[in-house]
Amino acid sequence: MKMNPRAAAVAVTAALMIGGTVVAASPASAVGSSACDYRPVNSPVTKATTTVNLRNGPSTSYYSKGLLAKGVRFDPLCSRNNHLWFYGKVLDGANRGKWCWVNGHYLRSWT
């Protein structure tokens, strides 16, 4: 259900004015390696075959944390959904050091 931003602001203001507490949660919270269903002993470093979103969780319903540019190296720690999504660390580029989920369709082994 979508809510008008103005109506949401009025509701929050009213709740705060009467001493209430407002709790807001994002539609999809961050999911780390605990969501993995497969952990290889030695996973190969991969490269992006095209520019792809770095996700906060293992599906497109999670928000994007940035982009993994074509050719940028990604070190997968584990995977989910029959290797459809990989959780790991970006090794170079603009998002170097960032831990995130990447769709496996856009990754290729690189050595």
Coordinates of N, CA, C and O in Angstrom, one line a residue:
M1 N 0.8 -1.2 0.0 CA 0.0 0.0 0.0 C 0.9 1.2 0.0 O 1.7 1.4 0.9
K2 N 0.7 2.1 -1.0 CA 1.5 3.3 -1.0 C 0.8 4.4 -0.3 O -0.5 4.5 -0.2
M3 N 1.6 5.2 0.4 CA 1.0 6.3 1.2 C 1.5 7.7 0.6 O 2.7 7.8 0.2
N4 N 0.6 8.6 0.5 CA 1.0 9.9 0.1 C 2.1 10.5 1.0 O 1.9 10.5 2.2
P5 N 3.2 11.0 0.5 CA 4.3 11.5 1.3 C 3.8 12.6 2.3 O 4.2 12.7 3.4
R6 N 2.9 13.5 1.8 CA 2.4 14.5 2.7 C 1.5 13.9 3.8 O 1.7 14.3 5.0
A7 N 0.7 12.9 3.5 CA -0.1 12.3 4.6 C 0.8 11.6 5.6 O 0.6 11.6 6.8
A8 N 1.9 11.0 5.1 CA 2.8 10.3 6.0 C 3.5 11.3 6.9 O 3.7 11.0 8.1
A9 N 3.9 12.4 6.4 CA 4.5 13.5 7.2 C 3.6 14.0 8.3 O 4.0 14.2 9.4
V10 N 2.3 14.2 7.9 CA 1.3 14.6 8.9 C 1.1 13.6 10.0 O 1.1 13.9 11.1
A11 N 1.1 12.3 9.6 CA 0.9 11.3 10.6 C 2.1 11.2 11.5 O 1.9 11.0 12.7
V12 N 3.3 11.3 11.0 CA 4.5 11.2 11.9 C 4.5 12.4 12.8 O 4.7 12.3 14.0
T13 N 4.2 13.6 12.3 CA 4.2 14.8 13.1 C 3.1 14.7 14.2 O 3.4 15.0 15.4
A14 N 2.0 14.2 13.9 CA 0.9 14.1 14.9 C 1.3 13.1 16.0 O 1.1 13.3 17.2
A15 N 1.9 12.0 15.6 CA 2.3 11.0 16.5 C 3.4 11.5 17.5 O 3.4 11.3 18.7
L16 N 4.3 12.3 16.9 CA 5.4 12.9 17.8 C 4.8 14.0 18.7 O 5.3 14.1 19.8
M17 N 3.8 14.7 18.2 CA 3.2 15.8 19.0 C 2.5 15.2 20.3 O 2.4 15.9 21.3
I18 N 1.9 14.1 20.1 CA 1.2 13.5 21.2 C 2.0 12.5 22.1 O 1.6 11.8 22.9
G19 N 3.3 12.6 21.8 CA 4.3 11.8 22.6 C 4.5 10.4 22.2 O 5.0 9.6 22.9
G20 N 4.0 10.1 21.0 CA 4.2 8.7 20.5 C 5.6 8.5 19.9 O 6.4 9.4 19.8
T21 N 5.8 7.2 19.6 CA 7.1 6.9 19.1 C 6.9 6.4 17.6 O 5.9 5.7 17.4
V22 N 7.7 6.8 16.7 CA 7.6 6.4 15.3 C 8.7 5.5 15.0 O 9.9 5.8 15.2
V23 N 8.4 4.3 14.5 CA 9.4 3.3 14.1 C 9.2 3.1 12.6 O 8.1 2.8 12.1
A24 N 10.3 3.4 11.8 CA 10.3 3.2 10.4 C 11.2 2.1 10.0 O 12.3 2.0 10.5
A25 N 10.8 1.2 9.1 CA 11.7 0.2 8.6 C 11.6 0.2 7.1 O 10.6 0.5 6.5
S26 N 12.8 -0.1 6.5 CA 12.9 -0.2 5.1 C 12.1 -1.4 4.6 O 12.0 -2.4 5.4
P27 N 11.6 -1.4 3.4 CA 10.9 -2.6 2.9 C 11.8 -3.8 2.9 O 11.3 -4.9 3.0
A28 N 13.0 -3.7 2.7 CA 13.9 -4.9 2.7 C 15.2 -4.5 3.5 O 16.0 -3.7 3.1
S29 N 15.3 -5.1 4.6 CA 16.4 -4.9 5.5 C 17.7 -5.6 5.0 O 17.6 -6.5 4.1
A30 N 18.8 -5.1 5.4 CA 20.1 -5.7 5.0 C 20.2 -7.2 5.4 O 19.8 -7.6 6.4
V31 N 20.7 -8.0 4.5 CA 20.9 -9.4 4.7 C 22.4 -9.7 4.3 O 22.8 -9.5 3.2
G32 N 23.1 -10.2 5.3 CA 24.5 -10.6 5.0 C 24.7 -12.0 4.7 O 23.8 -12.7 4.2
S33 N 25.8 -12.6 5.1 CA 26.2 -13.9 4.7 C 25.3 -15.0 5.4 O 25.3 -16.1 5.0
S34 N 24.5 -14.6 6.4 CA 23.7 -15.5 7.1 C 22.6 -16.0 6.2 O 22.0 -17.1 6.4
A35 N 22.3 -15.3 5.1 CA 21.3 -15.8 4.1 C 21.8 -16.8 3.1 O 21.1 -17.3 2.3
C36 N 23.1 -17.1 3.2 CA 23.7 -18.0 2.2 C 23.2 -19.4 2.5 O 23.0 -19.8 3.6
D37 N 23.1 -20.2 1.4 CA 22.7 -21.6 1.5 C 23.9 -22.5 0.9 O 23.7 -23.7 0.9
Y38 N 24.9 -21.9 0.5 CA 26.1 -22.6 0.0 C 27.4 -21.8 0.2 O 27.4 -20.6 -0.1
R39 N 28.4 -22.5 0.8 CA 29.6 -21.8 1.1 C 30.8 -22.7 0.6 O 31.1 -23.7 1.2
P40 N 31.3 -22.3 -0.6 CA 32.4 -23.2 -1.1 C 33.7 -23.0 -0.3 O 33.9 -22.0 0.4
V41 N 34.6 -24.0 -0.4 CA 35.9 -24.0 0.4 C 36.7 -22.9 -0.3 O 37.3 -22.0 0.4
N42 N 36.9 -22.9 -1.6 CA 37.7 -21.9 -2.3 C 36.9 -21.4 -3.5 O 36.8 -22.0 -4.5
S43 N 36.3 -20.2 -3.3 CA 35.6 -19.6 -4.4 C 36.5 -18.7 -5.3 O 37.3 -18.0 -4.7
P44 N 36.4 -18.9 -6.6 CA 37.3 -18.1 -7.5 C 36.8 -16.6 -7.5 O 35.6 -16.3 -7.4
V45 N 37.8 -15.7 -7.6 CA 37.5 -14.3 -7.8 C 36.8 -14.2 -9.2 O 37.1 -14.9 -10.1
T46 N 35.8 -13.3 -9.2 CA 35.0 -13.1 -10.5 C 35.2 -11.7 -10.9 O 35.7 -10.8 -10.2
K47 N 34.7 -11.5 -12.2 CA 34.6 -10.1 -12.7 C 33.2 -9.9 -13.2 O 32.6 -10.9 -13.7
A48 N 32.7 -8.7 -13.2 CA 31.4 -8.3 -13.7 C 31.5 -8.3 -15.2 O 32.4 -7.8 -15.8
T49 N 30.5 -9.0 -15.9 CA 30.4 -9.0 -17.4 C 29.8 -7.7 -17.9 O 29.9 -7.4 -19.1
T50 N 29.1 -7.0 -17.1 CA 28.4 -5.8 -17.4 C 28.2 -5.0 -16.1 O 28.4 -5.6 -15.1
T51 N 27.8 -3.8 -16.2 CA 27.5 -3.0 -15.0 C 26.3 -3.6 -14.3 O 25.3 -3.8 -15.0
V52 N 26.4 -3.8 -13.0 CA 25.3 -4.5 -12.3 C 25.1 -3.9 -10.9 O 26.1 -3.4 -10.4
N53 N 23.9 -3.9 -10.4 CA 23.7 -3.4 -9.0 C 24.3 -4.2 -7.9 O 24.3 -5.5 -8.0
L54 N 24.8 -3.6 -6.9 CA 25.2 -4.2 -5.7 C 24.0 -4.1 -4.8 O 23.6 -3.0 -4.4
R55 N 23.5 -5.3 -4.4 CA 22.3 -5.3 -3.6 C 22.5 -5.5 -2.1 O 23.5 -6.1 -1.7
N56 N 21.6 -5.1 -1.3 CA 21.6 -5.2 0.1 C 21.2 -6.6 0.6 O 21.3 -7.0 1.7
G57 N 20.6 -7.4 -0.4 CA 20.1 -8.7 -0.1 C 20.0 -9.5 -1.4 O 20.2 -8.9 -2.5
P58 N 19.7 -10.8 -1.3 CA 19.7 -11.7 -2.5 C 18.5 -11.7 -3.4 O 17.9 -12.7 -3.7
S59 N 18.1 -10.5 -3.8 CA 17.0 -10.4 -4.8 C 16.9 -8.9 -5.3 O 17.4 -8.0 -4.6
T60 N 16.2 -8.7 -6.3 CA 16.0 -7.3 -6.8 C 15.1 -6.5 -6.0 O 15.0 -5.3 -6.1
S61 N 14.4 -7.1 -5.0 CA 13.6 -6.4 -4.1 C 14.4 -5.6 -3.0 O 13.8 -4.7 -2.3
Y62 N 15.7 -5.9 -2.9 CA 16.5 -5.2 -2.0 C 17.1 -4.0 -2.7 O 17.3 -4.0 -3.9
Y63 N 17.4 -3.0 -1.9 CA 17.9 -1.7 -2.5 C 19.3 -1.9 -3.0 O 20.1 -2.7 -2.6
S64 N 19.7 -1.0 -4.0 CA 21.0 -1.0 -4.5 C 21.9 -0.2 -3.7 O 21.6 0.9 -3.2
K65 N 23.1 -0.7 -3.4 CA 24.1 0.0 -2.6 C 25.2 0.6 -3.5 O 26.1 1.2 -3.1
G66 N 24.9 0.6 -4.8 CA 25.9 1.1 -5.8 C 25.9 0.2 -7.0 O 25.1 -0.7 -7.2
L67 N 26.9 0.4 -7.8 CA 27.1 -0.3 -9.0 C 28.5 -1.0 -9.1 O 29.5 -0.5 -8.7
L68 N 28.5 -2.2 -9.6 CA 29.7 -3.0 -9.9 C 29.9 -2.8 -11.4 O 29.1 -3.3 -12.2
A69 N 30.9 -2.0 -11.8 CA 31.2 -1.7 -13.2 C 31.7 -3.0 -13.9 O 32.3 -3.8 -13.3
K70 N 31.5 -3.0 -15.2 CA 32.0 -4.1 -16.0 C 33.5 -4.2 -15.8 O 34.3 -3.2 -15.8
G71 N 34.0 -5.5 -15.6 CA 35.4 -5.7 -15.4 C 35.9 -5.6 -14.0 O 37.1 -6.0 -13.7
V72 N 35.1 -5.1 -13.1 CA 35.6 -4.9 -11.7 C 35.5 -6.3 -11.0 O 34.6 -7.1 -11.2
R73 N 36.5 -6.6 -10.2 CA 36.7 -7.9 -9.5 C 35.8 -7.9 -8.3 O 35.6 -6.9 -7.5
F74 N 35.2 -9.1 -8.1 CA 34.3 -9.4 -6.9 C 34.7 -10.7 -6.3 O 34.9 -11.7 -7.1
D75 N 34.9 -10.8 -5.0 CA 35.3 -12.0 -4.4 C 34.1 -12.6 -3.6 O 33.8 -12.1 -2.5
P76 N 33.5 -13.6 -4.2 CA 32.3 -14.2 -3.6 C 32.6 -15.1 -2.3 O 33.6 -15.9 -2.4
L77 N 31.9 -14.9 -1.3 CA 32.1 -15.6 0.0 C 31.2 -16.8 -0.1 O 31.5 -17.9 0.4
C78 N 29.9 -16.6 -0.5 CA 28.9 -17.7 -0.5 C 27.8 -17.3 -1.5 O 27.8 -16.3 -2.1
S79 N 26.9 -18.2 -1.7 CA 25.8 -18.0 -2.6 C 24.4 -18.4 -2.1 O 24.3 -19.0 -1.0
R80 N 23.4 -18.1 -2.8 CA 22.0 -18.4 -2.4 C 21.2 -18.7 -3.7 O 21.5 -18.2 -4.8
N81 N 20.2 -19.5 -3.5 CA 19.2 -19.8 -4.6 C 19.9 -20.4 -5.8 O 19.9 -20.0 -6.9
N82 N 20.6 -21.6 -5.5 CA 21.3 -22.3 -6.5 C 22.3 -21.5 -7.3 O 22.3 -21.5 -8.6
H83 N 23.1 -20.7 -6.7 CA 24.1 -19.8 -7.2 C 23.5 -18.7 -8.1 O 24.2 -18.2 -9.0
L84 N 22.3 -18.3 -7.8 CA 21.7 -17.2 -8.6 C 22.3 -15.9 -8.0 O 22.5 -14.9 -8.7
W85 N 22.5 -15.8 -6.7 CA 23.0 -14.6 -6.0 C 24.2 -15.0 -5.2 O 24.3 -16.0 -4.6
F86 N 25.2 -14.1 -5.3 CA 26.5 -14.2 -4.6 C 26.7 -13.1 -3.6 O 26.5 -11.9 -3.9
Y87 N 27.1 -13.4 -2.4 CA 27.5 -12.4 -1.4 C 29.0 -12.4 -1.3 O 29.7 -13.4 -1.2
G88 N 29.5 -11.2 -1.3 CA 31.0 -11.1 -1.3 C 31.4 -9.6 -1.2 O 30.7 -8.7 -0.9
K89 N 32.7 -9.5 -1.5 CA 33.4 -8.2 -1.3 C 33.9 -7.7 -2.7 O 34.5 -8.4 -3.5
V90 N 33.6 -6.4 -2.9 CA 34.1 -5.7 -4.2 C 35.6 -5.5 -3.9 O 36.0 -4.9 -2.9
L91 N 36.5 -5.9 -4.9 CA 37.9 -5.8 -4.7 C 38.6 -4.6 -5.3 O 39.7 -4.2 -4.9
D92 N 37.9 -3.9 -6.2 CA 38.5 -2.6 -6.8 C 37.3 -1.8 -7.3 O 36.2 -2.1 -7.2
G93 N 37.7 -0.7 -7.9 CA 36.6 0.2 -8.4 C 36.1 1.2 -7.4 O 36.6 1.3 -6.3
A94 N 35.0 1.9 -7.8 CA 34.4 2.9 -6.9 C 33.9 2.4 -5.6 O 33.8 3.1 -4.6
N95 N 33.5 1.1 -5.6 CA 32.9 0.5 -4.4 C 33.8 -0.5 -3.7 O 33.3 -1.4 -3.0
R96 N 35.1 -0.3 -3.9 CA 36.1 -1.2 -3.3 C 35.9 -1.3 -1.8 O 35.7 -0.4 -1.1
G97 N 35.9 -2.6 -1.3 CA 35.7 -2.9 0.1 C 34.3 -3.1 0.5 O 34.0 -3.5 1.7
K98 N 33.3 -2.8 -0.3 CA 31.9 -2.9 0.0 C 31.5 -4.4 0.0 O 31.8 -5.1 -1.0
W99 N 30.8 -4.9 1.0 CA 30.2 -6.2 1.1 C 28.8 -6.1 0.6 O 28.0 -5.2 1.0
C100 N 28.4 -7.0 -0.4 CA 27.1 -6.9 -1.0 C 26.7 -8.2 -1.7 O 27.5 -9.1 -1.8
W101 N 25.5 -8.2 -2.3 CA 25.0 -9.3 -3.1 C 25.0 -8.9 -4.5 O 24.6 -7.7 -4.9
V102 N 25.4 -9.8 -5.4 CA 25.4 -9.6 -6.8 C 24.7 -10.8 -7.5 O 25.0 -11.9 -7.2
N103 N 24.0 -10.5 -8.6 CA 23.3 -11.5 -9.3 C 24.4 -12.3 -10.1 O 25.2 -11.7 -10.8
G104 N 24.4 -13.6 -10.0 CA 25.4 -14.5 -10.6 C 25.4 -14.5 -12.1 O 26.4 -14.8 -12.8
H105 N 24.3 -14.0 -12.7 CA 24.2 -14.0 -14.2 C 25.3 -13.0 -14.8 O 25.6 -13.1 -16.0
Y106 N 25.7 -12.1 -14.0 CA 26.6 -11.0 -14.4 C 28.0 -11.2 -13.9 O 28.8 -10.2 -14.0
L107 N 28.4 -12.4 -13.4 CA 29.7 -12.6 -13.0 C 30.3 -13.8 -13.7 O 29.7 -14.7 -14.1
R108 N 31.6 -13.7 -14.0 CA 32.4 -14.7 -14.6 C 33.7 -15.0 -13.9 O 34.3 -14.0 -13.4
S109 N 34.1 -16.2 -13.8 CA 35.4 -16.5 -13.1 C 36.5 -15.8 -13.7 O 36.6 -15.6 -14.9
W110 N 37.5 -15.4 -12.9 CA 38.6 -14.6 -13.4 C 39.8 -15.1 -12.5 O 39.7 -15.1 -11.3
T111 N 40.9 -15.3 -13.1 CA 42.1 -15.7 -12.4 C 43.3 -14.9 -12.8 O 43.3 -14.3 -13.9

